[in-house]
């Protein structure tokens, strides 16, 4: 395989799952490692444990990619007195980088909850808790002769995507007026003379994740050395970014059949759940990890069942006959996140050695 630097992989991962999308309490990203280090391979796991790091060492890999960050709380020392400290000491000693994609991976299109839905064959997905502040409007003035080139560049970089539509833009005709001053190198016009030219104003929607690429594409395609443009932050929610999903099964199931379906999809022996509110299950909501707080949104979406993990005793009263809430376990709901990360890395770097860990990391045992 071809070697690459850690920063190259990080750039790709963070264009896919922006760190800005992580929750306030989270600590996704690089925990240990030098961005300039050359990678020899990677091991993908849900959690960082000593056995996962040992597997990386034995396989010759110097990167561990996980869903859960190893460091959540401030550390006072690295004496090795607990699991977190022992893992960090071992990683540093053996020059193993540790990188995680946590709640930022929960938030993106095709993220953790989408992977759950795919395993369950739940389709027509909508986000349960949409995020605001992730959309921008770009307005840019373009001379008529360069309009096609600039528009194509913007669209190719990701601008103009709204829901299930792409290449969306609003264009208005007008005139641009400017006077180049001393030191300018104008595409049209002359230094010291006011110039008026036919231009068009292009307005496109841009997601936060695409903003830097769209900006670079605009600068590269636009003929002017100084580009008249404006970014406007939009308060509306992003239809494809947020926590949890809700969708439908192709055919409805009885509660008993649905329980067996969930057990088969996630390899479960038991499921904790509240009472069923209907005798046919077709609309299903879910959120990987600890998603109890999204229950009201699942009810609002008219879901028959809401699937998540880490549901406490008293929270099972909250469905109150409106929905069935299922707790399939934290690790169990997120177990396929390893496949999600593996597919991304392999698709972007097909010659890079990446191995899915076979070490058990679920701390909760069922006997």
mmCIF file of C-alpha atoms in Angstrom:
data_model
loop_
_atom_site.group_PDB
_atom_site.id
_atom_site.type_symbol
_atom_site.label_atom_id
_atom_site.label_comp_id
_atom_site.label_asym_id
_atom_site.label_seq_id
_atom_site.Cartn_x
_atom_site.Cartn_y
_atom_site.Cartn_z
ATOM 1 C CA UNK A 1 0.000 0.000 0.000
ATOM 2 C CA UNK A 2 0.973 3.615 -0.438
ATOM 3 C CA UNK A 3 1.980 5.598 2.644
ATOM 4 C CA UNK A 4 0.358 8.936 3.381
ATOM 5 C CA UNK A 5 0.500 11.479 6.156
ATOM 6 C CA UNK A 6 -2.043 11.534 8.963
ATOM 7 C CA UNK A 7 -3.105 15.080 8.054
ATOM 8 C CA UNK A 8 -4.253 13.871 4.609
ATOM 9 C CA UNK A 9 -6.606 11.340 6.145
ATOM 10 C CA UNK A 10 -7.798 13.836 8.764
ATOM 11 C CA UNK A 11 -8.622 16.382 6.068
ATOM 12 C CA UNK A 12 -10.786 13.858 4.230
ATOM 13 C CA UNK A 13 -12.540 12.686 7.392
ATOM 14 C CA UNK A 14 -13.250 16.236 8.551
ATOM 15 C CA UNK A 15 -14.653 17.235 5.171
ATOM 16 C CA UNK A 16 -16.996 14.268 5.551
ATOM 17 C CA UNK A 17 -17.881 14.721 9.240
ATOM 18 C CA UNK A 18 -17.198 18.332 10.213
ATOM 19 C CA UNK A 19 -15.852 18.785 13.740
ATOM 20 C CA UNK A 20 -18.169 21.795 14.048
ATOM 21 C CA UNK A 21 -21.108 19.346 13.998
ATOM 22 C CA UNK A 22 -20.096 17.658 17.257
ATOM 23 C CA UNK A 23 -22.015 18.328 20.475
ATOM 24 C CA UNK A 24 -20.668 20.860 22.971
ATOM 25 C CA UNK A 25 -19.659 18.126 25.429
ATOM 26 C CA UNK A 26 -17.847 16.046 22.819
ATOM 27 C CA UNK A 27 -14.147 15.645 22.066
ATOM 28 C CA UNK A 28 -13.981 14.242 18.539
ATOM 29 C CA UNK A 29 -10.872 14.552 16.427
ATOM 30 C CA UNK A 30 -7.188 13.826 17.028
ATOM 31 C CA UNK A 31 -6.406 12.846 20.633
ATOM 32 C CA UNK A 32 -2.882 11.438 20.133
ATOM 33 C CA UNK A 33 -0.509 11.735 17.194
ATOM 34 C CA UNK A 34 1.424 14.093 14.957
ATOM 35 C CA UNK A 35 -0.513 15.249 11.864
ATOM 36 C CA UNK A 36 2.750 15.052 9.894
ATOM 37 C CA UNK A 37 3.388 11.385 10.741
ATOM 38 C CA UNK A 38 3.364 8.843 7.921
ATOM 39 C CA UNK A 39 0.667 6.222 8.285
ATOM 40 C CA UNK A 40 1.459 2.528 7.955
ATOM 41 C CA UNK A 41 -2.157 1.409 8.352
ATOM 42 C CA UNK A 42 -5.256 1.841 10.499
ATOM 43 C CA UNK A 43 -7.431 -0.246 12.796
ATOM 44 C CA UNK A 44 -11.120 0.733 13.084
ATOM 45 C CA UNK A 45 -13.055 0.084 16.290
ATOM 46 C CA UNK A 46 -16.010 1.473 18.208
ATOM 47 C CA UNK A 47 -13.931 2.192 21.330
ATOM 48 C CA UNK A 48 -10.278 2.590 22.261
ATOM 49 C CA UNK A 49 -9.143 -0.241 24.545
ATOM 50 C CA UNK A 50 -5.753 -1.692 25.315
ATOM 51 C CA UNK A 51 -6.527 -4.766 23.232
ATOM 52 C CA UNK A 52 -7.448 -2.602 20.226
ATOM 53 C CA UNK A 53 -4.138 -0.747 20.517
ATOM 54 C CA UNK A 54 -2.347 -4.119 20.857
ATOM 55 C CA UNK A 55 -4.021 -5.247 17.630
ATOM 56 C CA UNK A 56 -2.756 -2.099 15.872
ATOM 57 C CA UNK A 57 0.773 -2.760 17.140
ATOM 58 C CA UNK A 58 0.693 -6.435 16.085
ATOM 59 C CA UNK A 59 -0.703 -5.619 12.622
ATOM 60 C CA UNK A 60 1.849 -2.880 11.967
ATOM 61 C CA UNK A 61 -0.762 -0.107 11.896
ATOM 62 C CA UNK A 62 -0.035 3.198 13.628
ATOM 63 C CA UNK A 63 -3.549 4.669 13.693
ATOM 64 C CA UNK A 64 -6.673 3.666 15.616
ATOM 65 C CA UNK A 65 -9.908 5.147 14.248
ATOM 66 C CA UNK A 66 -12.881 4.967 16.601
ATOM 67 C CA UNK A 67 -16.394 6.280 17.014
ATOM 68 C CA UNK A 68 -16.039 7.051 20.725
ATOM 69 C CA UNK A 69 -13.275 9.434 21.873
ATOM 70 C CA UNK A 70 -10.915 8.077 24.505
ATOM 71 C CA UNK A 71 -10.726 11.419 26.351
ATOM 72 C CA UNK A 72 -13.938 13.036 27.598
ATOM 73 C CA UNK A 73 -12.817 14.575 30.880
ATOM 74 C CA UNK A 74 -9.731 16.690 31.711
ATOM 75 C CA UNK A 75 -6.707 14.609 32.738
ATOM 76 C CA UNK A 76 -4.607 15.563 35.761
ATOM 77 C CA UNK A 77 -1.830 13.081 35.017
ATOM 78 C CA UNK A 78 -0.784 10.127 32.860
ATOM 79 C CA UNK A 79 0.284 7.806 35.645
ATOM 80 C CA UNK A 80 -1.625 4.848 34.227
ATOM 81 C CA UNK A 81 -4.066 4.602 37.146
ATOM 82 C CA UNK A 82 -7.128 3.944 34.963
ATOM 83 C CA UNK A 83 -8.098 2.560 31.556
ATOM 84 C CA UNK A 84 -7.984 5.934 29.768
ATOM 85 C CA UNK A 85 -4.506 6.717 31.068
ATOM 86 C CA UNK A 86 -3.193 3.239 30.258
ATOM 87 C CA UNK A 87 -4.510 3.479 26.694
ATOM 88 C CA UNK A 88 -2.991 6.913 26.186
ATOM 89 C CA UNK A 89 0.381 5.817 27.610
ATOM 90 C CA UNK A 90 0.454 2.736 25.385
ATOM 91 C CA UNK A 91 -0.526 4.722 22.288
ATOM 92 C CA UNK A 92 2.137 7.362 22.937
ATOM 93 C CA UNK A 93 4.822 4.751 23.766
ATOM 94 C CA UNK A 94 4.209 2.892 20.497
ATOM 95 C CA UNK A 95 3.607 6.009 18.380
ATOM 96 C CA UNK A 96 -0.030 5.059 17.686
ATOM 97 C CA UNK A 97 -2.301 7.928 16.663
ATOM 98 C CA UNK A 98 -5.859 8.008 18.064
ATOM 99 C CA UNK A 99 -8.628 9.720 16.114
ATOM 100 C CA UNK A 100 -12.395 9.631 16.710
ATOM 101 C CA UNK A 101 -15.570 10.622 14.863
ATOM 102 C CA UNK A 102 -18.360 10.782 17.412
ATOM 103 C CA UNK A 103 -21.376 13.117 17.467
ATOM 104 C CA UNK A 104 -20.170 14.770 14.268
ATOM 105 C CA UNK A 105 -20.607 11.373 12.567
ATOM 106 C CA UNK A 106 -24.033 11.077 14.212
ATOM 107 C CA UNK A 107 -25.084 14.332 12.531
ATOM 108 C CA UNK A 108 -24.181 13.903 8.869
ATOM 109 C CA UNK A 109 -26.227 12.538 5.956
ATOM 110 C CA UNK A 110 -25.581 8.806 5.846
ATOM 111 C CA UNK A 111 -24.286 8.811 9.423
ATOM 112 C CA UNK A 112 -24.741 6.470 12.387
ATOM 113 C CA UNK A 113 -28.554 6.440 12.537
ATOM 114 C CA UNK A 114 -28.755 6.087 8.748
ATOM 115 C CA UNK A 115 -26.547 3.003 9.026
ATOM 116 C CA UNK A 116 -28.942 1.549 11.614
ATOM 117 C CA UNK A 117 -31.865 2.220 9.266
ATOM 118 C CA UNK A 118 -30.092 0.566 6.342
ATOM 119 C CA UNK A 119 -29.537 -2.590 8.392
ATOM 120 C CA UNK A 120 -33.237 -2.641 9.265
ATOM 121 C CA UNK A 121 -34.352 -1.879 5.685
ATOM 122 C CA UNK A 122 -36.101 1.297 6.834
ATOM 123 C CA UNK A 123 -36.279 3.784 3.937
ATOM 124 C CA UNK A 124 -37.635 7.252 3.030
ATOM 125 C CA UNK A 125 -35.593 8.705 5.866
ATOM 126 C CA UNK A 126 -36.075 12.106 7.459
ATOM 127 C CA UNK A 127 -33.947 13.684 10.204
ATOM 128 C CA UNK A 128 -35.577 13.664 13.642
ATOM 129 C CA UNK A 129 -33.720 16.633 15.162
ATOM 130 C CA UNK A 130 -32.586 18.949 12.380
ATOM 131 C CA UNK A 131 -29.733 21.389 13.028
ATOM 132 C CA UNK A 132 -29.904 25.099 12.352
ATOM 133 C CA UNK A 133 -26.955 27.319 11.490
ATOM 134 C CA UNK A 134 -25.571 24.862 8.918
ATOM 135 C CA UNK A 135 -26.753 26.676 5.784
ATOM 136 C CA UNK A 136 -25.391 29.774 4.056
ATOM 137 C CA UNK A 137 -26.429 31.830 1.070
ATOM 138 C CA UNK A 138 -23.706 32.967 -1.298
ATOM 139 C CA UNK A 139 -24.342 35.963 -3.533
ATOM 140 C CA UNK A 140 -21.736 36.721 -6.202
ATOM 141 C CA UNK A 141 -21.625 39.192 -9.097
ATOM 142 C CA UNK A 142 -20.437 37.611 -12.356
ATOM 143 C CA UNK A 143 -19.815 39.186 -15.782
ATOM 144 C CA UNK A 144 -22.166 37.714 -18.364
ATOM 145 C CA UNK A 145 -19.380 36.167 -20.431
ATOM 146 C CA UNK A 146 -18.141 34.112 -17.456
ATOM 147 C CA UNK A 147 -21.536 33.112 -16.108
ATOM 148 C CA UNK A 148 -21.558 29.506 -17.337
ATOM 149 C CA UNK A 149 -18.026 28.786 -16.104
ATOM 150 C CA UNK A 150 -18.655 30.195 -12.616
ATOM 151 C CA UNK A 151 -22.025 28.469 -12.225
ATOM 152 C CA UNK A 152 -20.608 25.072 -13.198
ATOM 153 C CA UNK A 153 -17.716 25.517 -10.758
ATOM 154 C CA UNK A 154 -20.063 26.429 -7.893
ATOM 155 C CA UNK A 155 -22.338 23.457 -8.552
ATOM 156 C CA UNK A 156 -19.406 21.045 -8.856
ATOM 157 C CA UNK A 157 -18.124 22.210 -5.455
ATOM 158 C CA UNK A 158 -21.465 21.492 -3.767
ATOM 159 C CA UNK A 159 -23.393 24.756 -4.009
ATOM 160 C CA UNK A 160 -27.081 24.794 -4.889
ATOM 161 C CA UNK A 161 -28.122 21.553 -3.194
ATOM 162 C CA UNK A 162 -31.516 21.777 -1.476
ATOM 163 C CA UNK A 163 -33.080 18.538 -0.257
ATOM 164 C CA UNK A 164 -33.484 16.197 -3.242
ATOM 165 C CA UNK A 165 -32.589 18.951 -5.742
ATOM 166 C CA UNK A 166 -29.223 20.143 -7.015
ATOM 167 C CA UNK A 167 -27.890 22.924 -9.261
ATOM 168 C CA UNK A 168 -30.368 25.334 -7.644
ATOM 169 C CA UNK A 169 -29.688 29.049 -8.098
ATOM 170 C CA UNK A 170 -31.441 32.395 -8.457
ATOM 171 C CA UNK A 171 -30.009 34.739 -11.101
ATOM 172 C CA UNK A 172 -30.795 38.409 -11.684
ATOM 173 C CA UNK A 173 -29.515 40.706 -14.421
ATOM 174 C CA UNK A 174 -27.829 44.007 -13.672
ATOM 175 C CA UNK A 175 -24.866 46.274 -14.258
ATOM 176 C CA UNK A 176 -21.594 46.291 -12.409
ATOM 177 C CA UNK A 177 -19.793 49.603 -11.889
ATOM 178 C CA UNK A 178 -16.190 49.996 -10.745
ATOM 179 C CA UNK A 179 -13.053 52.066 -11.285
ATOM 180 C CA UNK A 180 -9.671 50.309 -11.091
ATOM 181 C CA UNK A 181 -7.103 52.314 -9.113
ATOM 182 C CA UNK A 182 -3.315 52.373 -9.278
ATOM 183 C CA UNK A 183 -1.870 48.851 -8.809
ATOM 184 C CA UNK A 184 -4.973 47.053 -10.064
ATOM 185 C CA UNK A 185 -4.829 44.518 -12.889
ATOM 186 C CA UNK A 186 -8.422 44.590 -14.165
ATOM 187 C CA UNK A 187 -9.904 41.851 -16.359
ATOM 188 C CA UNK A 188 -11.921 44.560 -18.109
ATOM 189 C CA UNK A 189 -11.733 48.358 -17.920
ATOM 190 C CA UNK A 190 -8.804 50.723 -17.471
ATOM 191 C CA UNK A 191 -7.016 52.106 -14.425
ATOM 192 C CA UNK A 192 -8.427 55.491 -13.451
ATOM 193 C CA UNK A 193 -11.607 55.177 -15.542
ATOM 194 C CA UNK A 194 -15.053 54.185 -14.275
ATOM 195 C CA UNK A 195 -16.274 51.059 -16.042
ATOM 196 C CA UNK A 196 -19.835 49.751 -16.366
ATOM 197 C CA UNK A 197 -20.440 46.210 -17.581
ATOM 198 C CA UNK A 198 -23.344 43.803 -17.896
ATOM 199 C CA UNK A 199 -23.268 41.381 -14.949
ATOM 200 C CA UNK A 200 -25.508 38.854 -13.241
ATOM 201 C CA UNK A 201 -26.027 38.244 -9.540
ATOM 202 C CA UNK A 202 -25.988 34.558 -8.634
ATOM 203 C CA UNK A 203 -27.474 33.383 -5.329
ATOM 204 C CA UNK A 204 -26.959 29.797 -4.153
ATOM 205 C CA UNK A 205 -27.446 27.827 -0.948
ATOM 206 C CA UNK A 206 -24.289 26.274 0.519
ATOM 207 C CA UNK A 207 -23.963 23.892 3.465
ATOM 208 C CA UNK A 208 -21.327 24.595 6.100
ATOM 209 C CA UNK A 209 -19.391 21.530 5.019
ATOM 210 C CA UNK A 210 -19.117 22.728 1.426
ATOM 211 C CA UNK A 211 -18.388 26.392 2.132
ATOM 212 C CA UNK A 212 -14.584 26.282 1.851
ATOM 213 C CA UNK A 213 -14.704 24.222 -1.372
ATOM 214 C CA UNK A 214 -17.308 26.533 -2.911
ATOM 215 C CA UNK A 215 -15.246 29.590 -1.991
ATOM 216 C CA UNK A 216 -12.134 28.108 -3.592
ATOM 217 C CA UNK A 217 -14.079 27.114 -6.721
ATOM 218 C CA UNK A 218 -15.545 30.596 -7.038
ATOM 219 C CA UNK A 219 -12.126 32.252 -6.811
ATOM 220 C CA UNK A 220 -10.666 29.838 -9.347
ATOM 221 C CA UNK A 221 -13.450 30.268 -11.925
ATOM 222 C CA UNK A 222 -14.192 33.970 -11.557
ATOM 223 C CA UNK A 223 -12.250 36.249 -13.927
ATOM 224 C CA UNK A 224 -11.961 39.230 -11.547
ATOM 225 C CA UNK A 225 -9.044 39.655 -9.163
ATOM 226 C CA UNK A 226 -11.402 41.222 -6.594
ATOM 227 C CA UNK A 227 -14.745 39.417 -6.484
ATOM 228 C CA UNK A 228 -17.880 41.177 -5.277
ATOM 229 C CA UNK A 229 -19.611 38.557 -3.129
ATOM 230 C CA UNK A 230 -21.424 38.092 0.170
ATOM 231 C CA UNK A 231 -22.012 35.219 2.603
ATOM 232 C CA UNK A 232 -25.251 35.237 4.601
ATOM 233 C CA UNK A 233 -25.768 32.798 7.496
ATOM 234 C CA UNK A 234 -29.257 31.294 7.422
ATOM 235 C CA UNK A 235 -31.204 30.439 10.571
ATOM 236 C CA UNK A 236 -33.318 27.736 8.922
ATOM 237 C CA UNK A 237 -32.698 24.069 9.681
ATOM 238 C CA UNK A 238 -30.680 21.856 7.377
ATOM 239 C CA UNK A 239 -32.954 19.035 6.115
ATOM 240 C CA UNK A 240 -30.109 16.484 6.005
ATOM 241 C CA UNK A 241 -28.073 17.347 9.119
ATOM 242 C CA UNK A 242 -28.995 16.422 12.688
ATOM 243 C CA UNK A 243 -29.597 13.566 15.117
ATOM 244 C CA UNK A 244 -31.753 10.485 14.581
ATOM 245 C CA UNK A 245 -33.892 9.425 11.632
ATOM 246 C CA UNK A 246 -37.455 8.295 10.977
ATOM 247 C CA UNK A 247 -38.598 6.208 8.014
ATOM 248 C CA UNK A 248 -40.826 3.348 6.933
ATOM 249 C CA UNK A 249 -40.673 -0.384 6.437
ATOM 250 C CA UNK A 250 -41.756 -1.661 3.026
ATOM 251 C CA UNK A 251 -44.401 -3.777 4.763
ATOM 252 C CA UNK A 252 -45.930 -3.428 8.213
ATOM 253 C CA UNK A 253 -45.174 -6.047 10.875
ATOM 254 C CA UNK A 254 -46.814 -7.338 14.000
ATOM 255 C CA UNK A 255 -45.039 -6.347 17.235
ATOM 256 C CA UNK A 256 -43.755 -9.917 17.637
ATOM 257 C CA UNK A 257 -42.395 -10.040 14.086
ATOM 258 C CA UNK A 258 -40.815 -6.618 14.505
ATOM 259 C CA UNK A 259 -39.035 -7.649 17.705
ATOM 260 C CA UNK A 260 -37.586 -10.676 15.912
ATOM 261 C CA UNK A 261 -36.570 -8.452 12.994
ATOM 262 C CA UNK A 262 -34.682 -6.079 15.296
ATOM 263 C CA UNK A 263 -33.009 -8.958 17.127
ATOM 264 C CA UNK A 264 -31.839 -10.457 13.851
ATOM 265 C CA UNK A 265 -30.577 -7.137 12.464
ATOM 266 C CA UNK A 266 -28.519 -6.268 15.539
ATOM 267 C CA UNK A 267 -27.626 -9.736 16.829
ATOM 268 C CA UNK A 268 -29.589 -9.331 20.065
ATOM 269 C CA UNK A 269 -30.631 -11.872 22.678
ATOM 270 C CA UNK A 270 -33.027 -9.549 24.508
ATOM 271 C CA UNK A 271 -34.675 -6.147 23.983
ATOM 272 C CA UNK A 272 -35.967 -3.830 26.704
ATOM 273 C CA UNK A 273 -39.047 -1.916 25.562
ATOM 274 C CA UNK A 274 -42.234 -0.185 26.656
ATOM 275 C CA UNK A 275 -45.708 -1.367 25.663
ATOM 276 C CA UNK A 276 -46.639 -1.272 21.989
ATOM 277 C CA UNK A 277 -49.134 1.446 21.049
ATOM 278 C CA UNK A 278 -50.367 -0.267 17.870
ATOM 279 C CA UNK A 279 -50.791 -3.784 16.531
ATOM 280 C CA UNK A 280 -48.944 -2.992 13.254
ATOM 281 C CA UNK A 281 -45.445 -1.506 13.000
ATOM 282 C CA UNK A 282 -44.425 0.430 9.879
ATOM 283 C CA UNK A 283 -43.038 3.871 10.787
ATOM 284 C CA UNK A 284 -39.787 3.505 12.730
ATOM 285 C CA UNK A 285 -37.600 6.175 14.359
ATOM 286 C CA UNK A 286 -34.128 5.535 15.732
ATOM 287 C CA UNK A 287 -31.013 7.195 17.100
ATOM 288 C CA UNK A 288 -27.718 5.432 17.746
ATOM 289 C CA UNK A 289 -26.222 5.659 21.231
ATOM 290 C CA UNK A 290 -28.029 7.548 24.004
ATOM 291 C CA UNK A 291 -31.051 9.108 22.327
ATOM 292 C CA UNK A 292 -33.818 9.162 24.952
ATOM 293 C CA UNK A 293 -34.183 12.937 24.626
ATOM 294 C CA UNK A 294 -35.427 12.567 21.039
ATOM 295 C CA UNK A 295 -38.496 10.558 22.088
ATOM 296 C CA UNK A 296 -40.896 13.558 21.827
ATOM 297 C CA UNK A 297 -39.707 14.129 18.244
ATOM 298 C CA UNK A 298 -40.331 10.471 17.397
ATOM 299 C CA UNK A 299 -43.870 10.805 18.772
ATOM 300 C CA UNK A 300 -44.324 14.047 16.805
ATOM 301 C CA UNK A 301 -43.224 12.173 13.653
ATOM 302 C CA UNK A 302 -46.000 9.620 14.278
ATOM 303 C CA UNK A 303 -43.532 6.762 14.585
ATOM 304 C CA UNK A 304 -44.843 3.426 15.845
ATOM 305 C CA UNK A 305 -41.517 2.538 17.475
ATOM 306 C CA UNK A 306 -38.485 4.514 18.635
ATOM 307 C CA UNK A 307 -35.196 2.588 18.915
ATOM 308 C CA UNK A 308 -32.155 3.833 20.834
ATOM 309 C CA UNK A 309 -29.886 2.861 23.752
ATOM 310 C CA UNK A 310 -29.184 3.727 27.407
ATOM 311 C CA UNK A 311 -32.851 4.183 28.370
ATOM 312 C CA UNK A 312 -33.260 4.505 32.149
ATOM 313 C CA UNK A 313 -36.140 2.966 34.093
ATOM 314 C CA UNK A 314 -38.230 6.129 34.544
ATOM 315 C CA UNK A 315 -37.947 7.109 30.903
ATOM 316 C CA UNK A 316 -39.912 4.025 29.916
ATOM 317 C CA UNK A 317 -42.991 5.782 31.368
ATOM 318 C CA UNK A 318 -42.629 8.682 28.910
ATOM 319 C CA UNK A 319 -44.092 6.965 25.813
ATOM 320 C CA UNK A 320 -47.410 6.948 27.726
ATOM 321 C CA UNK A 321 -49.266 4.847 25.159
ATOM 322 C CA UNK A 322 -48.184 7.030 22.205
ATOM 323 C CA UNK A 323 -45.292 4.912 20.954
ATOM 324 C CA UNK A 324 -43.152 1.907 21.825
ATOM 325 C CA UNK A 325 -39.619 2.839 22.958
ATOM 326 C CA UNK A 326 -36.965 0.161 22.552
ATOM 327 C CA UNK A 327 -33.573 0.054 24.229
ATOM 328 C CA UNK A 328 -31.336 -2.246 22.200
ATOM 329 C CA UNK A 329 -28.125 -1.168 23.944
ATOM 330 C CA UNK A 330 -25.606 1.605 23.296
ATOM 331 C CA UNK A 331 -22.894 -0.542 21.717
ATOM 332 C CA UNK A 332 -25.453 -2.638 19.847
ATOM 333 C CA UNK A 333 -27.068 0.373 18.199
ATOM 334 C CA UNK A 334 -23.697 1.748 17.063
ATOM 335 C CA UNK A 335 -21.856 -1.470 16.204
ATOM 336 C CA UNK A 336 -22.142 -0.920 12.440
ATOM 337 C CA UNK A 337 -20.432 2.458 12.700
ATOM 338 C CA UNK A 338 -17.180 0.526 12.198
ATOM 339 C CA UNK A 339 -18.407 -0.522 8.749
ATOM 340 C CA UNK A 340 -19.412 3.066 8.012
ATOM 341 C CA UNK A 341 -15.924 4.388 8.787
ATOM 342 C CA UNK A 342 -14.242 1.490 6.979
ATOM 343 C CA UNK A 343 -16.207 2.110 3.783
ATOM 344 C CA UNK A 344 -15.323 5.803 3.772
ATOM 345 C CA UNK A 345 -11.595 5.245 4.262
ATOM 346 C CA UNK A 346 -11.440 2.438 1.696
ATOM 347 C CA UNK A 347 -13.389 4.470 -0.868
ATOM 348 C CA UNK A 348 -11.140 7.515 -0.506
ATOM 349 C CA UNK A 349 -7.836 5.631 -0.088
ATOM 350 C CA UNK A 350 -8.191 2.232 -1.811
ATOM 351 C CA UNK A 351 -4.476 1.442 -1.483
ATOM 352 C CA UNK A 352 -4.304 2.221 2.239
ATOM 353 C CA UNK A 353 -4.262 -0.728 4.669
ATOM 354 C CA UNK A 354 -7.281 -0.483 6.980
ATOM 355 C CA UNK A 355 -8.435 -3.300 9.253
ATOM 356 C CA UNK A 356 -11.644 -3.631 11.278
ATOM 357 C CA UNK A 357 -10.823 -4.622 14.849
ATOM 358 C CA UNK A 358 -12.004 -8.016 16.032
ATOM 359 C CA UNK A 359 -11.499 -7.115 19.705
ATOM 360 C CA UNK A 360 -14.655 -7.017 21.869
ATOM 361 C CA UNK A 361 -15.097 -3.495 23.260
ATOM 362 C CA UNK A 362 -18.650 -3.653 24.633
ATOM 363 C CA UNK A 363 -18.306 -3.260 28.443
ATOM 364 C CA UNK A 364 -21.886 -4.481 29.020
ATOM 365 C CA UNK A 365 -22.200 -8.272 29.092
ATOM 366 C CA UNK A 366 -25.419 -10.283 28.802
ATOM 367 C CA UNK A 367 -25.397 -13.739 30.398
#
